[in-house]
Tab-separated table of N, CA and C in Angstrom:
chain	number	residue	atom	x	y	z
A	1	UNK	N	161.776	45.122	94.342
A	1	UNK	CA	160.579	45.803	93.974
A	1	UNK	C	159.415	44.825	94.126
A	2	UNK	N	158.276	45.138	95.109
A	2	UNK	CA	157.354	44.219	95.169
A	2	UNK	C	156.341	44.165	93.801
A	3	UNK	N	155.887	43.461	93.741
A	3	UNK	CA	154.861	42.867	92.418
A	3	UNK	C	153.714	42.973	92.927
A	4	UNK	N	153.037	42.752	93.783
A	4	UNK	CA	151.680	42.569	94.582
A	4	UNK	C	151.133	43.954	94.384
A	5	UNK	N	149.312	44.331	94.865
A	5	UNK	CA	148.672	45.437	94.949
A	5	UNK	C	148.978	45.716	96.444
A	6	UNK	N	149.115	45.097	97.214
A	6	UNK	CA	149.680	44.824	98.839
A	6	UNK	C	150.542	45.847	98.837
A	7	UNK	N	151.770	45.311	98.145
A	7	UNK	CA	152.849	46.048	98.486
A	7	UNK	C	153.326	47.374	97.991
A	8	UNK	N	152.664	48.049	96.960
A	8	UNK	CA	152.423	49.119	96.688
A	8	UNK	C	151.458	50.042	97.795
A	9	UNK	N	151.233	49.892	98.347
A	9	UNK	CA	150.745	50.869	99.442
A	9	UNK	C	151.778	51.921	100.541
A	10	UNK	N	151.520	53.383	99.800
A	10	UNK	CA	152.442	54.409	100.795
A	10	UNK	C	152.141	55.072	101.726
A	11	UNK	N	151.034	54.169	102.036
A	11	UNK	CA	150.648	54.450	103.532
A	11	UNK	C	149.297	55.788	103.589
A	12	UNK	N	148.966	55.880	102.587
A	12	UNK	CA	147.875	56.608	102.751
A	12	UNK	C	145.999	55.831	102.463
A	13	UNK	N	145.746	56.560	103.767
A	13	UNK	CA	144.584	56.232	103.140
A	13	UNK	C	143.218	56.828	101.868
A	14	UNK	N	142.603	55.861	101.382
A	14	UNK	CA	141.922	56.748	100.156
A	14	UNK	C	140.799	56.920	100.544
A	15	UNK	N	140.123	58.109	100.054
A	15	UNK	CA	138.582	58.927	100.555
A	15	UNK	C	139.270	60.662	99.994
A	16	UNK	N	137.632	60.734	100.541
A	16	UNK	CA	137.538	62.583	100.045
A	16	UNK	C	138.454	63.176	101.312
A	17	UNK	N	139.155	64.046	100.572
A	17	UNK	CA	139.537	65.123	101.891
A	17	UNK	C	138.293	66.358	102.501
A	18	UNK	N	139.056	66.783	103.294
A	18	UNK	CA	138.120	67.791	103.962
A	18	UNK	C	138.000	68.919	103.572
A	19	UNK	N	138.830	68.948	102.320
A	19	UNK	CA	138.526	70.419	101.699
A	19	UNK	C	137.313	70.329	100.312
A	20	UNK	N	137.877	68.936	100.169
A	20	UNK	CA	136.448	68.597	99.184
A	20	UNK	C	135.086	68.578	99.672
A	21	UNK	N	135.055	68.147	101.022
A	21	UNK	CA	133.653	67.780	101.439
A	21	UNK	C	132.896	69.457	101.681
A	22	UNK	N	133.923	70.475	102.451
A	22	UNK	CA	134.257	71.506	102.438
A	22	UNK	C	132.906	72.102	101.416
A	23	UNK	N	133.550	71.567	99.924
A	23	UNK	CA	133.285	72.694	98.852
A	23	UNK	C	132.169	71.791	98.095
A	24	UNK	N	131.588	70.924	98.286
A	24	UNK	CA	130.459	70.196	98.019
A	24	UNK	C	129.257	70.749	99.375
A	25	UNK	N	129.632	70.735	100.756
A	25	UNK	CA	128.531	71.468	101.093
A	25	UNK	C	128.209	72.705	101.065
A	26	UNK	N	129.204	73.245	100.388
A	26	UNK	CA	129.239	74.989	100.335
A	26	UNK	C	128.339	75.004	98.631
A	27	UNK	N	128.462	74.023	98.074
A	27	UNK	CA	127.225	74.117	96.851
A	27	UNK	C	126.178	73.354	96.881
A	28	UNK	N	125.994	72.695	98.110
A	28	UNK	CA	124.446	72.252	98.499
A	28	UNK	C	123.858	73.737	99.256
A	29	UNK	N	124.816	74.060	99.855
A	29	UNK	CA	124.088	75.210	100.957
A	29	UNK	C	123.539	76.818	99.678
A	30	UNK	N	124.426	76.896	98.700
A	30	UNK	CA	123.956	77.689	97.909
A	30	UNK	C	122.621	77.235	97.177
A	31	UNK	N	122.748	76.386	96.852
A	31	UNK	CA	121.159	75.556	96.179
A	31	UNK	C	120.283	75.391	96.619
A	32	UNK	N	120.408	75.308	98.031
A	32	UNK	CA	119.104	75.016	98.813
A	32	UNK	C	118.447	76.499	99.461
A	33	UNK	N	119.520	77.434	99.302
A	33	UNK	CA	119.428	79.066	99.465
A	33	UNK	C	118.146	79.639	97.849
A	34	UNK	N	118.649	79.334	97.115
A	34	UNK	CA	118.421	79.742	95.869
A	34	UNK	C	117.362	79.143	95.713
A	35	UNK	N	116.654	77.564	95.930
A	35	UNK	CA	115.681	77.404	95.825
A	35	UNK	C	114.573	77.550	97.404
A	36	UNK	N	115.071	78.106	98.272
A	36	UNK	CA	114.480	78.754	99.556
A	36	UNK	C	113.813	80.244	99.357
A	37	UNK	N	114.491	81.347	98.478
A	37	UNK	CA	114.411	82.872	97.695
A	37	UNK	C	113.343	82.637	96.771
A	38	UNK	N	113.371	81.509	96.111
A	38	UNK	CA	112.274	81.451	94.716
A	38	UNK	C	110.985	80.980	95.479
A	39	UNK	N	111.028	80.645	96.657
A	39	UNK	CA	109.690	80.043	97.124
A	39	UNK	C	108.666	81.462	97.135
A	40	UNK	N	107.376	81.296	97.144
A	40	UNK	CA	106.933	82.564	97.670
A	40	UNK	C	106.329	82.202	99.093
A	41	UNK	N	106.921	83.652	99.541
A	41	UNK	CA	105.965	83.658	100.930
A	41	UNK	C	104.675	83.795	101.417
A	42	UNK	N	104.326	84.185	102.091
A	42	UNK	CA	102.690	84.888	102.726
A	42	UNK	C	102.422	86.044	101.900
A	43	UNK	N	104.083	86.758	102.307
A	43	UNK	CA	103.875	88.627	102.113
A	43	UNK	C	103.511	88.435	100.486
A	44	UNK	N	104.287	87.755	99.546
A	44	UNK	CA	104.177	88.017	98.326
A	44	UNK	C	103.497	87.160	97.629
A	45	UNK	N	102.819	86.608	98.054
A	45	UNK	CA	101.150	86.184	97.202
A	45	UNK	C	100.143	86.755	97.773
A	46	UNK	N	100.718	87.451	98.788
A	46	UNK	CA	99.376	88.632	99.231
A	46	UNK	C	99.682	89.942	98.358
A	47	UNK	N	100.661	90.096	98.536
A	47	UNK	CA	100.878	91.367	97.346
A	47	UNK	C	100.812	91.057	96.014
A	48	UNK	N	100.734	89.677	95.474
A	48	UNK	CA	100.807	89.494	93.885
A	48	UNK	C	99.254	89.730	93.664
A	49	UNK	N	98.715	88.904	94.456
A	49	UNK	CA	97.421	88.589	94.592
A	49	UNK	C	96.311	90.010	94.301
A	50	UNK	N	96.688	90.853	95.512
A	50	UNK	CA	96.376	92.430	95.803
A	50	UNK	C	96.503	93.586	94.591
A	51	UNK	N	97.930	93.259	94.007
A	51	UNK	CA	97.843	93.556	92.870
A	51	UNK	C	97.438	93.591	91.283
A	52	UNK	N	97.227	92.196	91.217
A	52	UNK	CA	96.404	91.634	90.363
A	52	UNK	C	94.912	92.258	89.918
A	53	UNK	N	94.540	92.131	91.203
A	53	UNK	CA	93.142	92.236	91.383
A	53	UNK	C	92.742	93.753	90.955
A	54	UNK	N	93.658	94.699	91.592
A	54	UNK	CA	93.638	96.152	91.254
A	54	UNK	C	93.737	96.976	89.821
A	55	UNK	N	94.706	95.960	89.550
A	55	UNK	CA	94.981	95.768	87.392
A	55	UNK	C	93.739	95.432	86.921
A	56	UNK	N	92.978	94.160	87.126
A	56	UNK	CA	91.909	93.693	87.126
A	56	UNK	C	90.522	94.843	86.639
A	57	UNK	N	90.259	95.491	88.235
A	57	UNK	CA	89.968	96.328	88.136
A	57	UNK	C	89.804	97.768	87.293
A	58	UNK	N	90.879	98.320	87.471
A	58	UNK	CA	91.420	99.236	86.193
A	58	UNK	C	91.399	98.999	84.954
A	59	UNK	N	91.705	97.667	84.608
A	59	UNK	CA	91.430	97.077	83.241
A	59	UNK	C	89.678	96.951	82.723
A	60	UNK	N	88.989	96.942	83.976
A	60	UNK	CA	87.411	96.522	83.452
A	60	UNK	C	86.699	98.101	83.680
A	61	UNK	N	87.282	98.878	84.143
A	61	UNK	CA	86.487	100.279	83.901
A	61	UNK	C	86.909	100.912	82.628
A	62	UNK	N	88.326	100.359	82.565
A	62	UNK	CA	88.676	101.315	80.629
A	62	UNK	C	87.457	100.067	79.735
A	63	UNK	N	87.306	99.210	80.119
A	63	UNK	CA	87.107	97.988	78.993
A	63	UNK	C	85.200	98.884	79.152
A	64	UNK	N	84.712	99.068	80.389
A	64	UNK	CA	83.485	99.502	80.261
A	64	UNK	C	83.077	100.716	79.764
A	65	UNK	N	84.339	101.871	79.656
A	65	UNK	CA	84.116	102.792	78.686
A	65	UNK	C	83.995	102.825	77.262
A	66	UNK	N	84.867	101.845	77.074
A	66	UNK	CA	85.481	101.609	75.841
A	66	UNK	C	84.275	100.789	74.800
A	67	UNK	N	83.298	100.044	75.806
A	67	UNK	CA	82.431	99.118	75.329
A	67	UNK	C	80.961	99.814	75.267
A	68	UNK	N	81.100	100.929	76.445
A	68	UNK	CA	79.690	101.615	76.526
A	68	UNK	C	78.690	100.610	76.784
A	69	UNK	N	78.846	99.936	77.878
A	69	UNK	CA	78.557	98.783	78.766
A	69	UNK	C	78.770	99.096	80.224
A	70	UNK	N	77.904	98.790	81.244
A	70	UNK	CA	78.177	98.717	82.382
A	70	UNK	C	79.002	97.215	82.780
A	71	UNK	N	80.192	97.121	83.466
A	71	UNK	CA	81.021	96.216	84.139
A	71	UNK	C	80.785	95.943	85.448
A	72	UNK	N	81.153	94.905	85.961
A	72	UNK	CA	81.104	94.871	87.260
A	72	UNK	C	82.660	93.352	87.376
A	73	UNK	N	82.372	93.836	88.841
A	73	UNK	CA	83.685	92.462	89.665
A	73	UNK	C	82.365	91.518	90.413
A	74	UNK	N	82.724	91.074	90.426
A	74	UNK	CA	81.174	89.895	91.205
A	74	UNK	C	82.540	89.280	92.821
A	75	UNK	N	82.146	89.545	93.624
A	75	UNK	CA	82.900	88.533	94.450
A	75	UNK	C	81.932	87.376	94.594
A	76	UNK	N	82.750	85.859	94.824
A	76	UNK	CA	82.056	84.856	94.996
A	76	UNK	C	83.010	84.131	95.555
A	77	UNK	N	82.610	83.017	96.096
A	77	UNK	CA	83.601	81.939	96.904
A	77	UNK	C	85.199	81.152	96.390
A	78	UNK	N	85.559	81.316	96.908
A	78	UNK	CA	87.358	81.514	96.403
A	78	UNK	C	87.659	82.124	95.240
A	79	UNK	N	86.858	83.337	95.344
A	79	UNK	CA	87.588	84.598	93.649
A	79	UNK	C	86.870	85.177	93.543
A	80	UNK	N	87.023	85.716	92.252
A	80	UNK	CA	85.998	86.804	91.864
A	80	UNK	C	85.896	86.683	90.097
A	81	UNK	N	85.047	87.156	89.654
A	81	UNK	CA	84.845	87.256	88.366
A	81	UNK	C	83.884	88.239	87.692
A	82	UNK	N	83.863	88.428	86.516
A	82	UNK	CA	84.246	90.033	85.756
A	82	UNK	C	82.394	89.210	85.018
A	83	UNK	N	81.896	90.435	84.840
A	83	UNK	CA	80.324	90.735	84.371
A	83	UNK	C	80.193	91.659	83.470
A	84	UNK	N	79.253	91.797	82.867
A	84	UNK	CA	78.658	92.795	81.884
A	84	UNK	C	77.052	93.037	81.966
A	85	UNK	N	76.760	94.377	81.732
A	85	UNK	CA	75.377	94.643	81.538
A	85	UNK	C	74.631	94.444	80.250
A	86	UNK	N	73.726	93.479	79.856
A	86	UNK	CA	73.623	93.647	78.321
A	86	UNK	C	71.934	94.239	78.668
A	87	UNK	N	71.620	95.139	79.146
A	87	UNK	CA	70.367	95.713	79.343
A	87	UNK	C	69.304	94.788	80.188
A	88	UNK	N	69.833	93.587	80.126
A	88	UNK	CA	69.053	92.796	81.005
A	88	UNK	C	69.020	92.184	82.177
A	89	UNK	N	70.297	92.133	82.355
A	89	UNK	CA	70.869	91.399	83.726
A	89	UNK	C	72.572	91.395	83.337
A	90	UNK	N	73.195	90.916	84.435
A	90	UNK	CA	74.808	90.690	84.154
A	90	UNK	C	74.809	89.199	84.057
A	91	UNK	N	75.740	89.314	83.102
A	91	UNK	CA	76.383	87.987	82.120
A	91	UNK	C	77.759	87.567	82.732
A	92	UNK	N	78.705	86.593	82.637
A	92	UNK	CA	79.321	86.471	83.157
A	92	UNK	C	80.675	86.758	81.568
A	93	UNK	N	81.682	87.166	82.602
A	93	UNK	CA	82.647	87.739	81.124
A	93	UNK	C	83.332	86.111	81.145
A	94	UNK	N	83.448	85.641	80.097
A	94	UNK	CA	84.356	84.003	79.988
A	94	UNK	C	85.303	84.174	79.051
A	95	UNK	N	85.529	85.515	78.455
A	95	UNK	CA	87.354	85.894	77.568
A	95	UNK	C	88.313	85.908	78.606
A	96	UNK	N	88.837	85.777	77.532
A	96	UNK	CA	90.857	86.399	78.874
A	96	UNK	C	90.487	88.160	78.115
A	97	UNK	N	90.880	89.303	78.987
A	97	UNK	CA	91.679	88.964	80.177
A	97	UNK	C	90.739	88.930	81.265
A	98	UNK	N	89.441	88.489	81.341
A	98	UNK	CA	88.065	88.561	82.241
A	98	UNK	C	87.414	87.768	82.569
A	99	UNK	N	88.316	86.430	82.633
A	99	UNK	CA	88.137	84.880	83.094
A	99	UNK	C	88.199	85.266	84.405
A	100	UNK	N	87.259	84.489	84.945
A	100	UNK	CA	87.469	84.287	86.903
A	100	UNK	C	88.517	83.928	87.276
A	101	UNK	N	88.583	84.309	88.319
A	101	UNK	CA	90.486	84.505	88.983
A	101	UNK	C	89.793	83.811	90.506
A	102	UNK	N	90.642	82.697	90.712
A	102	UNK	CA	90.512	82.232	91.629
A	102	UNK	C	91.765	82.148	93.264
A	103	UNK	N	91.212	82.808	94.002
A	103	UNK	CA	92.190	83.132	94.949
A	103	UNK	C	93.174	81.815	95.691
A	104	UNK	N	94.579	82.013	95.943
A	104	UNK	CA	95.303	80.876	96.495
A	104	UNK	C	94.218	80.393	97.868
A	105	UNK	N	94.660	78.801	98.345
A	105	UNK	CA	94.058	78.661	99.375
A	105	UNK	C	94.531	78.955	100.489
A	106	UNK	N	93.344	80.071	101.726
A	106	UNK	CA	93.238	80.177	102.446
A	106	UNK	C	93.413	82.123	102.478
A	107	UNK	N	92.958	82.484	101.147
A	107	UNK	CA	92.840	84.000	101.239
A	107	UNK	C	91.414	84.273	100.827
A	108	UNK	N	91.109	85.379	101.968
A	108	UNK	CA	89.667	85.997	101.050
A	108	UNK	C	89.542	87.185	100.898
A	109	UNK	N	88.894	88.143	100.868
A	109	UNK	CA	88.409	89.083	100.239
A	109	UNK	C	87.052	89.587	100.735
A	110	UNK	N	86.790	90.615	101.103
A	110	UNK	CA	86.064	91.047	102.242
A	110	UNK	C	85.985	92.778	101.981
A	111	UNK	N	84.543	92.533	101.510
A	111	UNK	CA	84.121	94.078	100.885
A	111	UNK	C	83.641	95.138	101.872
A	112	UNK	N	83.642	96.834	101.885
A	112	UNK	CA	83.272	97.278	102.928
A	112	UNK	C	82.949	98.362	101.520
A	113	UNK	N	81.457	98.609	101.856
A	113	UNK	CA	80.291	98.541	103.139
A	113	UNK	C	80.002	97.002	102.902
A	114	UNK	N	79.552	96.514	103.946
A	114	UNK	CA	79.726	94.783	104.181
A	114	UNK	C	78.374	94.340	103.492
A	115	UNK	N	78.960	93.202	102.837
A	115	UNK	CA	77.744	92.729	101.588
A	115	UNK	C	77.718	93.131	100.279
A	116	UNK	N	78.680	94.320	100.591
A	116	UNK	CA	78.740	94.546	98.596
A	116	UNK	C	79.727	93.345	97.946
A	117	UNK	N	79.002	92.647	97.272
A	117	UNK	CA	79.568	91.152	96.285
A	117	UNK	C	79.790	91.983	94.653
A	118	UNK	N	79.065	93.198	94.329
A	118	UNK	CA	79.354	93.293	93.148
A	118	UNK	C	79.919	95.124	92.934
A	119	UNK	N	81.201	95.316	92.568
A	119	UNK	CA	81.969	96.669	92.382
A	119	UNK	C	81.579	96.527	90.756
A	120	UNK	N	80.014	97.727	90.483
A	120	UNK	CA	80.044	98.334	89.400
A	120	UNK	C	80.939	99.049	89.010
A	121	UNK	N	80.893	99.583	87.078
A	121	UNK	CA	81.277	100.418	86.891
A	121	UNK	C	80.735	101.018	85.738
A	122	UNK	N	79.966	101.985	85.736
A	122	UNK	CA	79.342	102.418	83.890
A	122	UNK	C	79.727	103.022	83.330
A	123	UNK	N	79.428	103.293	81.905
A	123	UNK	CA	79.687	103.313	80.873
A	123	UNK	C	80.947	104.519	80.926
A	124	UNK	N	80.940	106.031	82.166
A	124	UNK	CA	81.828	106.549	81.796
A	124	UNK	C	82.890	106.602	83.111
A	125	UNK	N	82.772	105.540	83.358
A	125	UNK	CA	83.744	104.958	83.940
A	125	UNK	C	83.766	105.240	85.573
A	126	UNK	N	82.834	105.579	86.000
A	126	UNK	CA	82.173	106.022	87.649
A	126	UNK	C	82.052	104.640	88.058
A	127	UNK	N	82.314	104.893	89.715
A	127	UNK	CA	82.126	102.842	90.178
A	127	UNK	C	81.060	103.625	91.388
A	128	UNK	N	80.833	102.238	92.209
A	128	UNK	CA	80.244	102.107	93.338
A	128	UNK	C	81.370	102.257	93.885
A	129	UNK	N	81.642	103.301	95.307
A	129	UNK	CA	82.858	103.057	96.116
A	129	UNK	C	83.149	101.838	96.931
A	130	UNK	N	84.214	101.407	97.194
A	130	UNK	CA	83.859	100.042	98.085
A	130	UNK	C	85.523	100.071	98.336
A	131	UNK	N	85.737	99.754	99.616
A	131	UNK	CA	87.121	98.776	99.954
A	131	UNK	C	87.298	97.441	100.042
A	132	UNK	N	88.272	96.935	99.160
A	132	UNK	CA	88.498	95.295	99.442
A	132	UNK	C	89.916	95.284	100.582
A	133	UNK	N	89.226	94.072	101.349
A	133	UNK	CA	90.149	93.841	102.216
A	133	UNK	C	90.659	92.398	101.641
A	134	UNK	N	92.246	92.373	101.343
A	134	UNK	CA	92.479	90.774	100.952
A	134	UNK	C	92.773	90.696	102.376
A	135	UNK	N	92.833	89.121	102.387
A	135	UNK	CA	93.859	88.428	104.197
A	135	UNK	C	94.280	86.887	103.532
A	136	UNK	N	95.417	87.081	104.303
A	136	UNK	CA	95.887	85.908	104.255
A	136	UNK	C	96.893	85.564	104.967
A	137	UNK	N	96.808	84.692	105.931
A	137	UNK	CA	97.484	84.015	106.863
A	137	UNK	C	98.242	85.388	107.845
A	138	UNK	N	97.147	86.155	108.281
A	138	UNK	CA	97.235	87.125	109.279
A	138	UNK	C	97.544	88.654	108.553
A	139	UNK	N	97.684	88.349	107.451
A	139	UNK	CA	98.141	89.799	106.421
A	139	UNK	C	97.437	89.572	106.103
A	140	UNK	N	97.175	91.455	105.661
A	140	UNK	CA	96.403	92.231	105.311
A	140	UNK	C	96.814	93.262	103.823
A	141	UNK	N	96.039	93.314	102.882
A	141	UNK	CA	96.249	94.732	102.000
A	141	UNK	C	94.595	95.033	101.444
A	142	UNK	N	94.902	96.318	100.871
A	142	UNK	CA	93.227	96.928	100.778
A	142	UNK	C	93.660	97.255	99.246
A	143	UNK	N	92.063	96.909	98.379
A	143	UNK	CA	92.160	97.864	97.241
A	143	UNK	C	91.175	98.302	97.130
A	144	UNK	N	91.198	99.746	96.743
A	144	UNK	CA	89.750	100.751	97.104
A	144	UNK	C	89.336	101.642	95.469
A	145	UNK	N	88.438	100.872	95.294
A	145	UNK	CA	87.980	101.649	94.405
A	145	UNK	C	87.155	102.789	94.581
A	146	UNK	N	87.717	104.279	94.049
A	146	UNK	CA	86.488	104.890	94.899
A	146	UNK	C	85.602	105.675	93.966
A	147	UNK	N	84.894	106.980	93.670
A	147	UNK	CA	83.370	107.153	93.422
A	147	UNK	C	83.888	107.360	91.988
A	148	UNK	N	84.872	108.405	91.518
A	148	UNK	CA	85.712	108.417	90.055
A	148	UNK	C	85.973	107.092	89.405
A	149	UNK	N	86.314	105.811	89.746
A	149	UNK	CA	86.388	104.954	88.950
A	149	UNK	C	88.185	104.721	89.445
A	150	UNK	N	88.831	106.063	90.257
A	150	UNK	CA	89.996	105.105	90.458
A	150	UNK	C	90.772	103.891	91.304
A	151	UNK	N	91.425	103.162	90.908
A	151	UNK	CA	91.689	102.149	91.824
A	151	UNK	C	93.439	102.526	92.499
A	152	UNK	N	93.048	102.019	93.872
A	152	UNK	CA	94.682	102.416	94.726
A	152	UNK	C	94.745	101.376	95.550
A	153	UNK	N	95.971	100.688	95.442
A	153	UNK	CA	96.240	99.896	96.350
A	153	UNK	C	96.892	100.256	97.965
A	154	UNK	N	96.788	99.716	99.007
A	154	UNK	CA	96.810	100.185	100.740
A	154	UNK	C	97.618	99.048	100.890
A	155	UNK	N	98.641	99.322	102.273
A	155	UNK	CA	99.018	98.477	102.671
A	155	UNK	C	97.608	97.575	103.753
């Protein structure tokens, strides 16, 4: 019987087999899947975005009935932000939920009839009609507020 670490050797060599390596890249490839799904894309910060804005909306014509106040959306350079009429001019709204919302980079927002920067709305809840065009990185969605005060989102 040998005594040595030498002579104990049955002839195999030591390392991972190939069924291990196997099942270690089969749970890198799931992980890197799973955190590839959670990324967002183009399509869906154009649609989060699109949607937002439309809630937004809807939220500041109940808030201008409700206040017996004229509202408005102000567009301005990367966002938009929420106004009030206090008989004298528009104020800028600085509560949640009517903090300025500032758009991801490289989307804008593009009003039709061209040049309208501010979508009123008074007191019983009637707007200025207007279509917003969002874009971003070649996509497109519309939210249209129209003469009733309602808001609909477009592809």
């Amino acid at each position: 019987m040998p005594i040595s670490a030498t002579g104990s050797d049955d002839g195999r060599d030591r390392g991972f087999t190939l069924i291990e390596l196997i099942v270690v890249l089969a749970i890198i490839a799931v992980g890197a899947t799973a955190v590839m799904l959670s990324l967002p894309g183009p399509e869906r910060t154009l649609r989060d975005s699109s949607e937002r804005l439309a809630a937004q909306a809807a939220a500041l014509r109940d808030a201008a009935v409700m206040s017996s106040r004229p509202m408005a959306i102000r567009l301005v350079a990367g966002g938009y932000r929420f106004e009030s009429f206090d008989g004298k001019g528009w104020a800028a709204e600085t509560e949640k939920p009517f903090r300025a919302v500032g758009l991801p980079e490289g989307m804008a927002v593009v009003a039709v009839p061209s040049g309208e920067q501010r979508i009123r709305f008074d007191t019983t809840g009637l707007a200025d009609p207007v279509v917003l065009t969002l874009g971003y990185r070649g996509l497109r969605r519309t939210v249209t507020v129209d003469a009733g005060g309602g808001v609909t989102l477009g592809g």
